[in-house]
Structures are given as C-alpha cells and as structure tokens.
C-alpha cells in the first residue's frame, strides 16, 4: 500500500502540553518547552514518510486569552525553533510558512519568519506550515474580504475562497491528528478539513513519538475514503442484486 496516494497533507493539533506538565507537578510552560523539543522529530518523520504537507497548530487566535507569561513562552519557543531548525530546513529543501496573524509577535521573530519564508519559497520538499495566531474563521473572513476588494460584481465561489486562503496551494487536509485526548477541531483549518480523516489520540503532545505518528498514518491509510460516492459498497450492492436475481430465477424453475 502506498500511503502517499491517500495521505498527502497531515495537520496536527499539538495539544496536551499543559496537562502533561501539571501531571508532573510542573508549571504548564514546562510542558510547552518539552512539547516544542519534539516538533523537529515529527517534521523529520513527515519528510521521511514522503508527505507533501504538514501543518502544525502552535498558537490559536483563542490562545491569546492565556496568561501573558504562557503566551510569551510560546513566542520565545517559536523564535528558538526558527533559529535552531533553520539549517535543517534549508538542507532538506523544506518550504516553510507561518499561517495566521503574527502582527503582534516581536519584530525580531517576524523578521526571522520572513527571512525563512523567503529563502524557502521555491523549495519543492515538504510544505511545513506553522499555524500561529491562527483561527480558521479568521482565515475565511480574511479570504472573503481580500476577494471582495477586487471583485465587487461577481458572486463568490469555492475557487475564490481557495485562492484567497493564507496559503492557496496547500490543499485539503487528508488527515487531522489531535493529541491530548480531546475530540474537537478548535478553529483549525475549517475550510481545508471538509473531508479530512480524523484521528484523536490520548497521548499528550510531549509524549508523542515518530513511531506513533507513523503508526497512525499507516492505520488511517487503510481507511476507505469515499468523498460522498458509494465506493466499495457499490460492488456489495451489485453482488446482493445478483444473488436476489439468482434466487428469483430458482423460484421460477421450482414453482
Ligand atoms: C497545546 O497544549 C499548546 C497550545 C495550545 C499552545 P495546551 O497548552 O493546550 O495543553 P493542555 O491542553 O492545557 O494540556
Ligand atoms: C488548540 O488547543 C490550539 C493549539 C493546539 C495550538 P487548545 O488547548 O487551545 O484548544 P481548546 O481550548 O482545548 O479547544
Ligand atoms: Mg489544550
């Protein structure tokens, strides 16, 4: 089975850092520090698996309402990641992008993001996106407004929406993984997840491993994705019809 036929774009809600730390009687930020240290491994695994795109939810629009200390730690961890992973990203020809509103991030971090995005924009390797200051509703509102500015007359279409999303060529999500045990979407990639397979694992993000990631990809790639068609059940129906026809013929003969 070639997993890449079915799963090209994986999105992950990296949840459970705070609880992971609290379970160990540590402050929540400790969980974020541990959580950010495994991101590099998961990116590498996505690359090894030949995925086309990996989108990681790192900070939502709703996360702005967390205590300032926690928010600042998350900003610092993003900056550290950018500094530490730069060389590897360039070496592996990964196309890096941040989606979301980063206007409130400190200037040096924004500069690092811009620089890495520019340097990697033509790379053909894994499309790695960090959703930071990201909200699915914001993304859609932003897309509609962007479009409306230049098209006052024409009705808005699905293609228009796609062309105006934060990253138009990212494509639909094939698989959403959420760690941490909760089973919800939390305002992530609302448009792109219309037909995503969903996988919720109780593992808290700092304990998530390459092996679990790979296992999930293989498990989900065995699922039948029907996209509204009747797929494999069609042949089942046909065989039922055939069996019924045979029965009717038999009934005729033995009447
Ligand atoms: C996910 O972990 C990281 C972010 C939301 C930034 P949480 O901080 O939400 O951890 P839990 O869900 O409270 O355990
Ligand atoms: C979702 O996790 C956002 C990120 C992982 C970045 P949250 O912990 O913020 O989501 P809720 O509050 O449980 O929905
Ligand atoms: Mg959470």
PDB file of C-alpha atoms and ligand atoms in Angstrom:
ATOM      1  CA  UNK A   1       0.000   0.000   0.000  1.00  0.00           C
ATOM      2  CA  UNK A   2       1.379   3.390  -0.935  1.00  0.00           C
ATOM      3  CA  UNK A   3       0.355   5.706   1.880  1.00  0.00           C
ATOM      4  CA  UNK A   4       1.110   8.805  -0.189  1.00  0.00           C
ATOM      5  CA  UNK A   5      -1.739   8.034  -2.592  1.00  0.00           C
ATOM      6  CA  UNK A   6      -4.206   8.617   0.222  1.00  0.00           C
ATOM      7  CA  UNK A   7      -2.452  10.895   2.655  1.00  0.00           C
ATOM      8  CA  UNK A   8      -0.605  13.895   1.338  1.00  0.00           C
ATOM      9  CA  UNK A   9      -1.442  16.647   3.797  1.00  0.00           C
ATOM     10  CA  UNK A  10      -1.451  15.988   7.532  1.00  0.00           C
ATOM     11  CA  UNK A  11      -2.491  18.575  10.100  1.00  0.00           C
ATOM     12  CA  UNK A  12      -1.736  18.175  13.793  1.00  0.00           C
ATOM     13  CA  UNK A  13      -3.305  19.867  16.812  1.00  0.00           C
ATOM     14  CA  UNK A  14      -0.382  19.593  19.210  1.00  0.00           C
ATOM     15  CA  UNK A  15      -2.416  19.532  22.400  1.00  0.00           C
ATOM     16  CA  UNK A  16      -1.842  18.416  25.974  1.00  0.00           C
ATOM     17  CA  UNK A  17       1.368  20.258  26.939  1.00  0.00           C
ATOM     18  CA  UNK A  18      -0.124  21.953  29.993  1.00  0.00           C
ATOM     19  CA  UNK A  19      -1.712  18.798  31.396  1.00  0.00           C
ATOM     20  CA  UNK A  20       1.466  16.838  30.724  1.00  0.00           C
ATOM     21  CA  UNK A  21       3.407  19.260  32.927  1.00  0.00           C
ATOM     22  CA  UNK A  22       0.699  19.553  35.583  1.00  0.00           C
ATOM     23  CA  UNK A  23       0.571  15.756  35.905  1.00  0.00           C
ATOM     24  CA  UNK A  24       4.248  16.006  36.848  1.00  0.00           C
ATOM     25  CA  UNK A  25       3.647  18.870  39.299  1.00  0.00           C
ATOM     26  CA  UNK A  26       5.459  21.293  36.998  1.00  0.00           C
ATOM     27  CA  UNK A  27       4.300  24.640  35.603  1.00  0.00           C
ATOM     28  CA  UNK A  28       2.393  24.496  32.314  1.00  0.00           C
ATOM     29  CA  UNK A  29       5.197  26.242  30.420  1.00  0.00           C
ATOM     30  CA  UNK A  30       7.449  23.296  31.171  1.00  0.00           C
ATOM     31  CA  UNK A  31       5.090  21.230  29.020  1.00  0.00           C
ATOM     32  CA  UNK A  32       5.426  23.724  26.174  1.00  0.00           C
ATOM     33  CA  UNK A  33       9.211  23.552  26.376  1.00  0.00           C
ATOM     34  CA  UNK A  34       9.145  19.735  26.244  1.00  0.00           C
ATOM     35  CA  UNK A  35       6.485  19.821  23.554  1.00  0.00           C
ATOM     36  CA  UNK A  36       8.457  22.120  21.295  1.00  0.00           C
ATOM     37  CA  UNK A  37      11.504  19.886  21.580  1.00  0.00           C
ATOM     38  CA  UNK A  38       9.756  17.011  19.784  1.00  0.00           C
ATOM     39  CA  UNK A  39       8.478  19.082  16.847  1.00  0.00           C
ATOM     40  CA  UNK A  40      11.692  18.642  14.897  1.00  0.00           C
ATOM     41  CA  UNK A  41      11.423  14.827  15.135  1.00  0.00           C
ATOM     42  CA  UNK A  42       7.864  14.836  13.834  1.00  0.00           C
ATOM     43  CA  UNK A  43       8.788  17.124  10.929  1.00  0.00           C
ATOM     44  CA  UNK A  44      11.626  14.769  10.045  1.00  0.00           C
ATOM     45  CA  UNK A  45       9.276  11.794  10.156  1.00  0.00           C
ATOM     46  CA  UNK A  46       6.773  13.558   7.889  1.00  0.00           C
ATOM     47  CA  UNK A  47       9.589  14.143   5.416  1.00  0.00           C
ATOM     48  CA  UNK A  48      10.754  10.512   5.649  1.00  0.00           C
ATOM     49  CA  UNK A  49       7.184   9.327   5.035  1.00  0.00           C
ATOM     50  CA  UNK A  50       7.097  11.407   1.849  1.00  0.00           C
ATOM     51  CA  UNK A  51       4.159  13.568   2.944  1.00  0.00           C
ATOM     52  CA  UNK A  52       3.590  16.635   0.775  1.00  0.00           C
ATOM     53  CA  UNK A  53       2.459  18.912   3.571  1.00  0.00           C
ATOM     54  CA  UNK A  54       2.485  19.087   7.356  1.00  0.00           C
ATOM     55  CA  UNK A  55       0.558  21.842   9.127  1.00  0.00           C
ATOM     56  CA  UNK A  56       1.140  22.233  12.859  1.00  0.00           C
ATOM     57  CA  UNK A  57      -1.212  24.142  15.135  1.00  0.00           C
ATOM     58  CA  UNK A  58       1.060  26.016  17.521  1.00  0.00           C
ATOM     59  CA  UNK A  59      -0.996  29.004  18.737  1.00  0.00           C
ATOM     60  CA  UNK A  60      -4.645  29.779  18.072  1.00  0.00           C
ATOM     61  CA  UNK A  61      -6.480  33.111  17.991  1.00  0.00           C
ATOM     62  CA  UNK A  62      -8.193  31.910  21.183  1.00  0.00           C
ATOM     63  CA  UNK A  63      -4.844  31.230  22.872  1.00  0.00           C
ATOM     64  CA  UNK A  64      -4.352  34.998  23.144  1.00  0.00           C
ATOM     65  CA  UNK A  65      -6.556  34.844  26.224  1.00  0.00           C
ATOM     66  CA  UNK A  66      -3.988  32.767  28.152  1.00  0.00           C
ATOM     67  CA  UNK A  67      -1.790  34.337  30.877  1.00  0.00           C
ATOM     68  CA  UNK A  68       0.889  36.665  29.490  1.00  0.00           C
ATOM     69  CA  UNK A  69       3.735  34.513  30.837  1.00  0.00           C
ATOM     70  CA  UNK A  70       2.474  31.475  28.940  1.00  0.00           C
ATOM     71  CA  UNK A  71       1.931  33.472  25.745  1.00  0.00           C
ATOM     72  CA  UNK A  72       5.440  34.936  25.979  1.00  0.00           C
ATOM     73  CA  UNK A  73       6.938  31.479  26.462  1.00  0.00           C
ATOM     74  CA  UNK A  74       5.176  30.264  23.314  1.00  0.00           C
ATOM     75  CA  UNK A  75       6.562  33.247  21.365  1.00  0.00           C
ATOM     76  CA  UNK A  76      10.072  32.516  22.648  1.00  0.00           C
ATOM     77  CA  UNK A  77       9.769  28.855  21.725  1.00  0.00           C
ATOM     78  CA  UNK A  78       8.773  29.766  18.171  1.00  0.00           C
ATOM     79  CA  UNK A  79      11.824  32.020  17.907  1.00  0.00           C
ATOM     80  CA  UNK A  80      14.094  29.286  19.291  1.00  0.00           C
ATOM     81  CA  UNK A  81      12.660  26.781  16.831  1.00  0.00           C
ATOM     82  CA  UNK A  82      13.342  29.116  13.915  1.00  0.00           C
ATOM     83  CA  UNK A  83      16.937  29.692  14.989  1.00  0.00           C
ATOM     84  CA  UNK A  84      17.640  26.050  15.762  1.00  0.00           C
ATOM     85  CA  UNK A  85      15.940  24.414  12.785  1.00  0.00           C
ATOM     86  CA  UNK A  86      16.934  26.873  10.073  1.00  0.00           C
ATOM     87  CA  UNK A  87      19.871  24.870   8.799  1.00  0.00           C
ATOM     88  CA  UNK A  88      17.957  21.610   8.717  1.00  0.00           C
ATOM     89  CA  UNK A  89      15.019  23.227   6.918  1.00  0.00           C
ATOM     90  CA  UNK A  90      17.327  24.652   4.259  1.00  0.00           C
ATOM     91  CA  UNK A  91      19.276  21.396   3.930  1.00  0.00           C
ATOM     92  CA  UNK A  92      16.118  19.313   3.456  1.00  0.00           C
ATOM     93  CA  UNK A  93      14.578  21.803   0.993  1.00  0.00           C
ATOM     94  CA  UNK A  94      11.528  22.215   3.233  1.00  0.00           C
ATOM     95  CA  UNK A  95       9.152  25.026   2.246  1.00  0.00           C
ATOM     96  CA  UNK A  96       8.428  26.873   5.463  1.00  0.00           C
ATOM     97  CA  UNK A  97       5.454  29.139   6.073  1.00  0.00           C
ATOM     98  CA  UNK A  98       3.604  30.618   9.013  1.00  0.00           C
ATOM     99  CA  UNK A  99      -0.146  30.944   8.589  1.00  0.00           C
ATOM    100  CA  UNK A 100      -2.116  33.247  10.854  1.00  0.00           C
ATOM    101  CA  UNK A 101      -1.802  36.749  12.197  1.00  0.00           C
ATOM    102  CA  UNK A 102       1.708  37.291  13.500  1.00  0.00           C
ATOM    103  CA  UNK A 103       1.488  41.082  13.613  1.00  0.00           C
ATOM    104  CA  UNK A 104       1.643  41.024  17.423  1.00  0.00           C
ATOM    105  CA  UNK A 105       4.830  38.975  17.557  1.00  0.00           C
ATOM    106  CA  UNK A 106       8.075  40.748  18.485  1.00  0.00           C
ATOM    107  CA  UNK A 107       9.832  42.260  15.446  1.00  0.00           C
ATOM    108  CA  UNK A 108      12.938  40.009  15.565  1.00  0.00           C
ATOM    109  CA  UNK A 109      10.711  36.917  15.399  1.00  0.00           C
ATOM    110  CA  UNK A 110       8.727  38.351  12.495  1.00  0.00           C
ATOM    111  CA  UNK A 111      11.973  39.072  10.700  1.00  0.00           C
ATOM    112  CA  UNK A 112      13.168  35.510  11.224  1.00  0.00           C
ATOM    113  CA  UNK A 113       9.868  34.201   9.848  1.00  0.00           C
ATOM    114  CA  UNK A 114      10.018  36.471   6.774  1.00  0.00           C
ATOM    115  CA  UNK A 115      13.602  35.526   6.072  1.00  0.00           C
ATOM    116  CA  UNK A 116      12.990  31.788   6.275  1.00  0.00           C
ATOM    117  CA  UNK A 117       9.790  32.042   4.219  1.00  0.00           C
ATOM    118  CA  UNK A 118      11.648  33.965   1.515  1.00  0.00           C
ATOM    119  CA  UNK A 119      14.615  31.611   1.486  1.00  0.00           C
ATOM    120  CA  UNK A 120      12.453  28.514   1.174  1.00  0.00           C
ATOM    121  CA  UNK A 121       9.575  29.738  -1.006  1.00  0.00           C
ATOM    122  CA  UNK A 122      10.736  27.889  -4.139  1.00  0.00           C
ATOM    123  CA  UNK A 123      11.731  24.665  -2.405  1.00  0.00           C
ATOM    124  CA  UNK A 124       9.903  21.577  -3.608  1.00  0.00           C
ATOM    125  CA  UNK A 125      10.253  19.458  -0.467  1.00  0.00           C
ATOM    126  CA  UNK A 126       7.802  19.114   2.429  1.00  0.00           C
ATOM    127  CA  UNK A 127       5.456  22.087   2.829  1.00  0.00           C
ATOM    128  CA  UNK A 128       5.805  22.816   6.513  1.00  0.00           C
ATOM    129  CA  UNK A 129       3.317  25.331   7.904  1.00  0.00           C
ATOM    130  CA  UNK A 130       3.107  26.636  11.421  1.00  0.00           C
ATOM    131  CA  UNK A 131      -0.340  27.878  12.333  1.00  0.00           C
ATOM    132  CA  UNK A 132       0.472  30.674  14.752  1.00  0.00           C
ATOM    133  CA  UNK A 133      -2.023  33.343  15.782  1.00  0.00           C
ATOM    134  CA  UNK A 134      -4.237  31.201  13.587  1.00  0.00           C
ATOM    135  CA  UNK A 135      -8.016  30.839  13.521  1.00  0.00           C
ATOM    136  CA  UNK A 136      -9.988  29.058  10.810  1.00  0.00           C
ATOM    137  CA  UNK A 137     -12.772  31.646  10.985  1.00  0.00           C
ATOM    138  CA  UNK A 138     -10.275  34.491  10.707  1.00  0.00           C
ATOM    139  CA  UNK A 139      -8.729  32.825   7.686  1.00  0.00           C
ATOM    140  CA  UNK A 140     -12.103  32.606   5.923  1.00  0.00           C
ATOM    141  CA  UNK A 141     -13.155  36.159   6.771  1.00  0.00           C
ATOM    142  CA  UNK A 142      -9.782  37.394   5.602  1.00  0.00           C
ATOM    143  CA  UNK A 143     -10.138  35.480   2.317  1.00  0.00           C
ATOM    144  CA  UNK A 144     -13.617  36.884   1.616  1.00  0.00           C
ATOM    145  CA  UNK A 145     -12.523  40.449   2.362  1.00  0.00           C
ATOM    146  CA  UNK A 146      -9.428  40.103   0.206  1.00  0.00           C
ATOM    147  CA  UNK A 147     -11.522  38.853  -2.670  1.00  0.00           C
ATOM    148  CA  UNK A 148     -14.262  41.472  -2.255  1.00  0.00           C
ATOM    149  CA  UNK A 149     -11.771  44.303  -2.599  1.00  0.00           C
ATOM    150  CA  UNK A 150     -11.066  43.427  -6.219  1.00  0.00           C
ATOM    151  CA  UNK A 151     -14.363  41.798  -7.323  1.00  0.00           C
ATOM    152  CA  UNK A 152     -17.348  43.976  -6.469  1.00  0.00           C
ATOM    153  CA  UNK A 153     -19.721  42.412  -9.048  1.00  0.00           C
ATOM    154  CA  UNK A 154     -19.108  38.681  -9.376  1.00  0.00           C
ATOM    155  CA  UNK A 155     -20.605  36.048  -6.986  1.00  0.00           C
ATOM    156  CA  UNK A 156     -18.081  34.417  -4.648  1.00  0.00           C
ATOM    157  CA  UNK A 157     -17.131  30.798  -5.464  1.00  0.00           C
ATOM    158  CA  UNK A 158     -15.293  27.902  -3.789  1.00  0.00           C
ATOM    159  CA  UNK A 159     -12.356  28.550  -6.102  1.00  0.00           C
ATOM    160  CA  UNK A 160     -12.311  32.182  -4.976  1.00  0.00           C
ATOM    161  CA  UNK A 161     -12.189  31.059  -1.357  1.00  0.00           C
ATOM    162  CA  UNK A 162      -9.317  28.686  -2.025  1.00  0.00           C
ATOM    163  CA  UNK A 163      -7.362  31.264  -3.999  1.00  0.00           C
ATOM    164  CA  UNK A 164      -7.559  33.723  -1.106  1.00  0.00           C
ATOM    165  CA  UNK A 165      -6.716  31.486   1.851  1.00  0.00           C
ATOM    166  CA  UNK A 166      -3.471  32.136   3.746  1.00  0.00           C
ATOM    167  CA  UNK A 167      -1.710  29.506   1.629  1.00  0.00           C
ATOM    168  CA  UNK A 168      -3.707  28.880  -1.533  1.00  0.00           C
ATOM    169  CA  UNK A 169      -1.693  25.901  -2.797  1.00  0.00           C
ATOM    170  CA  UNK A 170      -1.706  23.995   0.489  1.00  0.00           C
ATOM    171  CA  UNK A 171      -4.667  21.857  -0.486  1.00  0.00           C
ATOM    172  CA  UNK A 172      -7.220  19.992   1.563  1.00  0.00           C
ATOM    173  CA  UNK A 173      -6.208  18.190   4.733  1.00  0.00           C
ATOM    174  CA  UNK A 174      -6.267  14.397   4.328  1.00  0.00           C
ATOM    175  CA  UNK A 175      -5.698  13.596   7.963  1.00  0.00           C
ATOM    176  CA  UNK A 176      -6.106  15.573  11.181  1.00  0.00           C
ATOM    177  CA  UNK A 177      -4.360  14.210  14.254  1.00  0.00           C
ATOM    178  CA  UNK A 178      -5.115  15.714  17.654  1.00  0.00           C
ATOM    179  CA  UNK A 179      -3.068  14.694  20.656  1.00  0.00           C
ATOM    180  CA  UNK A 180      -4.120  15.222  24.265  1.00  0.00           C
ATOM    181  CA  UNK A 181      -7.377  13.255  24.259  1.00  0.00           C
ATOM    182  CA  UNK A 182      -9.891  15.969  23.352  1.00  0.00           C
ATOM    183  CA  UNK A 183     -12.045  15.376  20.308  1.00  0.00           C
ATOM    184  CA  UNK A 184     -12.648  18.748  18.731  1.00  0.00           C
ATOM    185  CA  UNK A 185     -11.317  20.933  15.929  1.00  0.00           C
ATOM    186  CA  UNK A 186     -10.729  24.143  17.966  1.00  0.00           C
ATOM    187  CA  UNK A 187     -10.983  26.531  14.994  1.00  0.00           C
ATOM    188  CA  UNK A 188      -8.249  24.795  12.943  1.00  0.00           C
ATOM    189  CA  UNK A 189      -8.273  24.722   9.103  1.00  0.00           C
ATOM    190  CA  UNK A 190     -12.070  24.766   8.963  1.00  0.00           C
ATOM    191  CA  UNK A 191     -12.242  25.088   5.179  1.00  0.00           C
ATOM    192  CA  UNK A 192      -9.428  22.663   4.365  1.00  0.00           C
ATOM    193  CA  UNK A 193     -10.773  19.936   6.668  1.00  0.00           C
ATOM    194  CA  UNK A 194     -14.107  19.440   4.924  1.00  0.00           C
ATOM    195  CA  UNK A 195     -13.188  15.817   4.082  1.00  0.00           C
ATOM    196  CA  UNK A 196     -10.304  15.117   6.439  1.00  0.00           C
ATOM    197  CA  UNK A 197      -9.988  11.814   8.232  1.00  0.00           C
ATOM    198  CA  UNK A 198      -9.870  12.480  11.971  1.00  0.00           C
ATOM    199  CA  UNK A 199      -7.654  10.722  14.483  1.00  0.00           C
ATOM    200  CA  UNK A 200      -7.694  11.549  18.184  1.00  0.00           C
ATOM    201  CA  UNK A 201      -5.019  10.092  20.419  1.00  0.00           C
ATOM    202  CA  UNK A 202      -4.923  10.329  24.231  1.00  0.00           C
ATOM    203  CA  UNK A 203      -1.130  10.770  24.095  1.00  0.00           C
ATOM    204  CA  UNK A 204      -0.197  14.233  25.291  1.00  0.00           C
ATOM    205  CA  UNK A 205       1.944  16.135  22.793  1.00  0.00           C
ATOM    206  CA  UNK A 206       5.246  15.951  24.735  1.00  0.00           C
ATOM    207  CA  UNK A 207       4.941  12.122  24.705  1.00  0.00           C
ATOM    208  CA  UNK A 208       4.078  11.847  21.014  1.00  0.00           C
ATOM    209  CA  UNK A 209       6.705   9.931  19.044  1.00  0.00           C
ATOM    210  CA  UNK A 210       7.722   9.313  15.450  1.00  0.00           C
ATOM    211  CA  UNK A 211       6.607   5.711  15.902  1.00  0.00           C
ATOM    212  CA  UNK A 212       3.097   6.681  16.985  1.00  0.00           C
ATOM    213  CA  UNK A 213       2.919   9.200  14.135  1.00  0.00           C
ATOM    214  CA  UNK A 214       3.962   6.601  11.574  1.00  0.00           C
ATOM    215  CA  UNK A 215       1.535   4.056  13.064  1.00  0.00           C
ATOM    216  CA  UNK A 216      -1.388   6.496  12.756  1.00  0.00           C
ATOM    217  CA  UNK A 217      -0.518   7.293   9.132  1.00  0.00           C
ATOM    218  CA  UNK A 218      -0.435   3.600   8.237  1.00  0.00           C
ATOM    219  CA  UNK A 219      -3.622   2.852  10.137  1.00  0.00           C
ATOM    220  CA  UNK A 220      -5.569   5.691   8.540  1.00  0.00           C
ATOM    221  CA  UNK A 221      -4.259   4.999   5.051  1.00  0.00           C
ATOM    222  CA  UNK A 222      -6.174   1.711   5.288  1.00  0.00           C
ATOM    223  CA  UNK A 223      -9.491   3.545   5.697  1.00  0.00           C
ATOM    224  CA  UNK A 224     -11.824   3.837   2.744  1.00  0.00           C
ATOM    225  CA  UNK A 225     -12.277   7.480   1.732  1.00  0.00           C
ATOM    226  CA  UNK A 226     -15.483   7.850  -0.255  1.00  0.00           C
ATOM    227  CA  UNK A 227     -15.888  11.632  -0.697  1.00  0.00           C
ATOM    228  CA  UNK A 228     -19.632  11.273  -0.983  1.00  0.00           C
ATOM    229  CA  UNK A 229     -19.564   8.419  -3.516  1.00  0.00           C
ATOM    230  CA  UNK A 230     -20.636   4.877  -2.700  1.00  0.00           C
ATOM    231  CA  UNK A 231     -17.179   3.399  -3.356  1.00  0.00           C
ATOM    232  CA  UNK A 232     -16.562  -0.213  -2.445  1.00  0.00           C
ATOM    233  CA  UNK A 233     -20.106  -0.770  -1.132  1.00  0.00           C
ATOM    234  CA  UNK A 234     -21.294  -0.455  -4.723  1.00  0.00           C
ATOM    235  CA  UNK A 235     -19.885  -3.855  -5.622  1.00  0.00           C
ATOM    236  CA  UNK A 236     -21.510  -5.245  -2.476  1.00  0.00           C
ATOM    237  CA  UNK A 237     -24.888  -3.944  -3.654  1.00  0.00           C
ATOM    238  CA  UNK A 238     -24.273  -5.428  -7.072  1.00  0.00           C
ATOM    239  CA  UNK A 239     -23.498  -8.834  -5.627  1.00  0.00           C
ATOM    240  CA  UNK A 240     -26.666  -8.627  -3.490  1.00  0.00           C
ATOM    241  CA  UNK A 241     -28.699  -7.798  -6.592  1.00  0.00           C
ATOM    242  CA  UNK A 242     -27.140 -10.709  -8.432  1.00  0.00           C
ATOM    243  CA  UNK A 243     -27.885 -13.079  -5.571  1.00  0.00           C
ATOM    244  CA  UNK A 244     -31.508 -11.866  -5.494  1.00  0.00           C
ATOM    245  CA  UNK A 245     -31.833 -12.343  -9.266  1.00  0.00           C
ATOM    246  CA  UNK A 246     -30.480 -15.891  -8.972  1.00  0.00           C
ATOM    247  CA  UNK A 247     -32.979 -16.600  -6.220  1.00  0.00           C
ATOM    248  CA  UNK A 248     -35.857 -15.268  -8.313  1.00  0.00           C
ATOM    249  CA  UNK A 249     -34.775 -17.490 -11.229  1.00  0.00           C
ATOM    250  CA  UNK A 250     -34.592 -20.510  -8.932  1.00  0.00           C
ATOM    251  CA  UNK A 251     -38.070 -19.717  -7.591  1.00  0.00           C
ATOM    252  CA  UNK A 252     -39.392 -19.609 -11.200  1.00  0.00           C
ATOM    253  CA  UNK A 253     -37.855 -23.014 -12.027  1.00  0.00           C
ATOM    254  CA  UNK A 254     -39.200 -24.741  -8.939  1.00  0.00           C
ATOM    255  CA  UNK A 255     -42.645 -23.120  -8.925  1.00  0.00           C
TER     256      UNK A 255
HETATM  257  C1  LIG B   1      -1.258  22.854  23.431  1.00  0.00           C
HETATM  258  O1  LIG B   1      -1.187  22.494  24.755  1.00  0.00           O
HETATM  259  C2  LIG B   1      -0.416  24.050  23.114  1.00  0.00           C
HETATM  260  C3  LIG B   1      -1.174  25.270  22.908  1.00  0.00           C
HETATM  261  C4  LIG B   1      -2.464  25.371  22.909  1.00  0.00           C
HETATM  262  C5  LIG B   1      -0.432  26.471  22.704  1.00  0.00           C
HETATM  263  P1  LIG B   1      -2.114  23.140  25.866  1.00  0.00           P
HETATM  264  O2  LIG B   1      -1.379  24.277  26.483  1.00  0.00           O
HETATM  265  O3  LIG B   1      -3.447  23.454  25.353  1.00  0.00           O
HETATM  266  O4  LIG B   1      -2.169  21.949  26.893  1.00  0.00           O
HETATM  267  P2  LIG B   1      -3.461  21.431  27.661  1.00  0.00           P
HETATM  268  O5  LIG B   1      -4.480  21.104  26.630  1.00  0.00           O
HETATM  269  O6  LIG B   1      -3.893  22.539  28.559  1.00  0.00           O
HETATM  270  O7  LIG B   1      -2.967  20.234  28.397  1.00  0.00           O
HETATM  271  C1  LIG B   2      -5.826  24.043  20.271  1.00  0.00           C
HETATM  272  O1  LIG B   2      -5.597  23.694  21.583  1.00  0.00           O
HETATM  273  C2  LIG B   2      -4.804  25.018  19.800  1.00  0.00           C
HETATM  274  C3  LIG B   2      -3.427  24.521  19.739  1.00  0.00           C
HETATM  275  C4  LIG B   2      -3.015  23.313  19.996  1.00  0.00           C
HETATM  276  C5  LIG B   2      -2.469  25.484  19.290  1.00  0.00           C
HETATM  277  P1  LIG B   2      -6.368  24.407  22.793  1.00  0.00           P
HETATM  278  O2  LIG B   2      -5.936  23.713  24.027  1.00  0.00           O
HETATM  279  O3  LIG B   2      -6.157  25.863  22.738  1.00  0.00           O
HETATM  280  O4  LIG B   2      -7.874  24.092  22.421  1.00  0.00           O
HETATM  281  P2  LIG B   2      -9.152  24.006  23.363  1.00  0.00           P
HETATM  282  O5  LIG B   2      -9.159  25.262  24.176  1.00  0.00           O
HETATM  283  O6  LIG B   2      -8.994  22.795  24.201  1.00  0.00           O
HETATM  284  O7  LIG B   2     -10.268  23.891  22.394  1.00  0.00           O
HETATM  285 MG1  LIG B   3      -5.157  22.355  25.190  1.00  0.00          MG
END
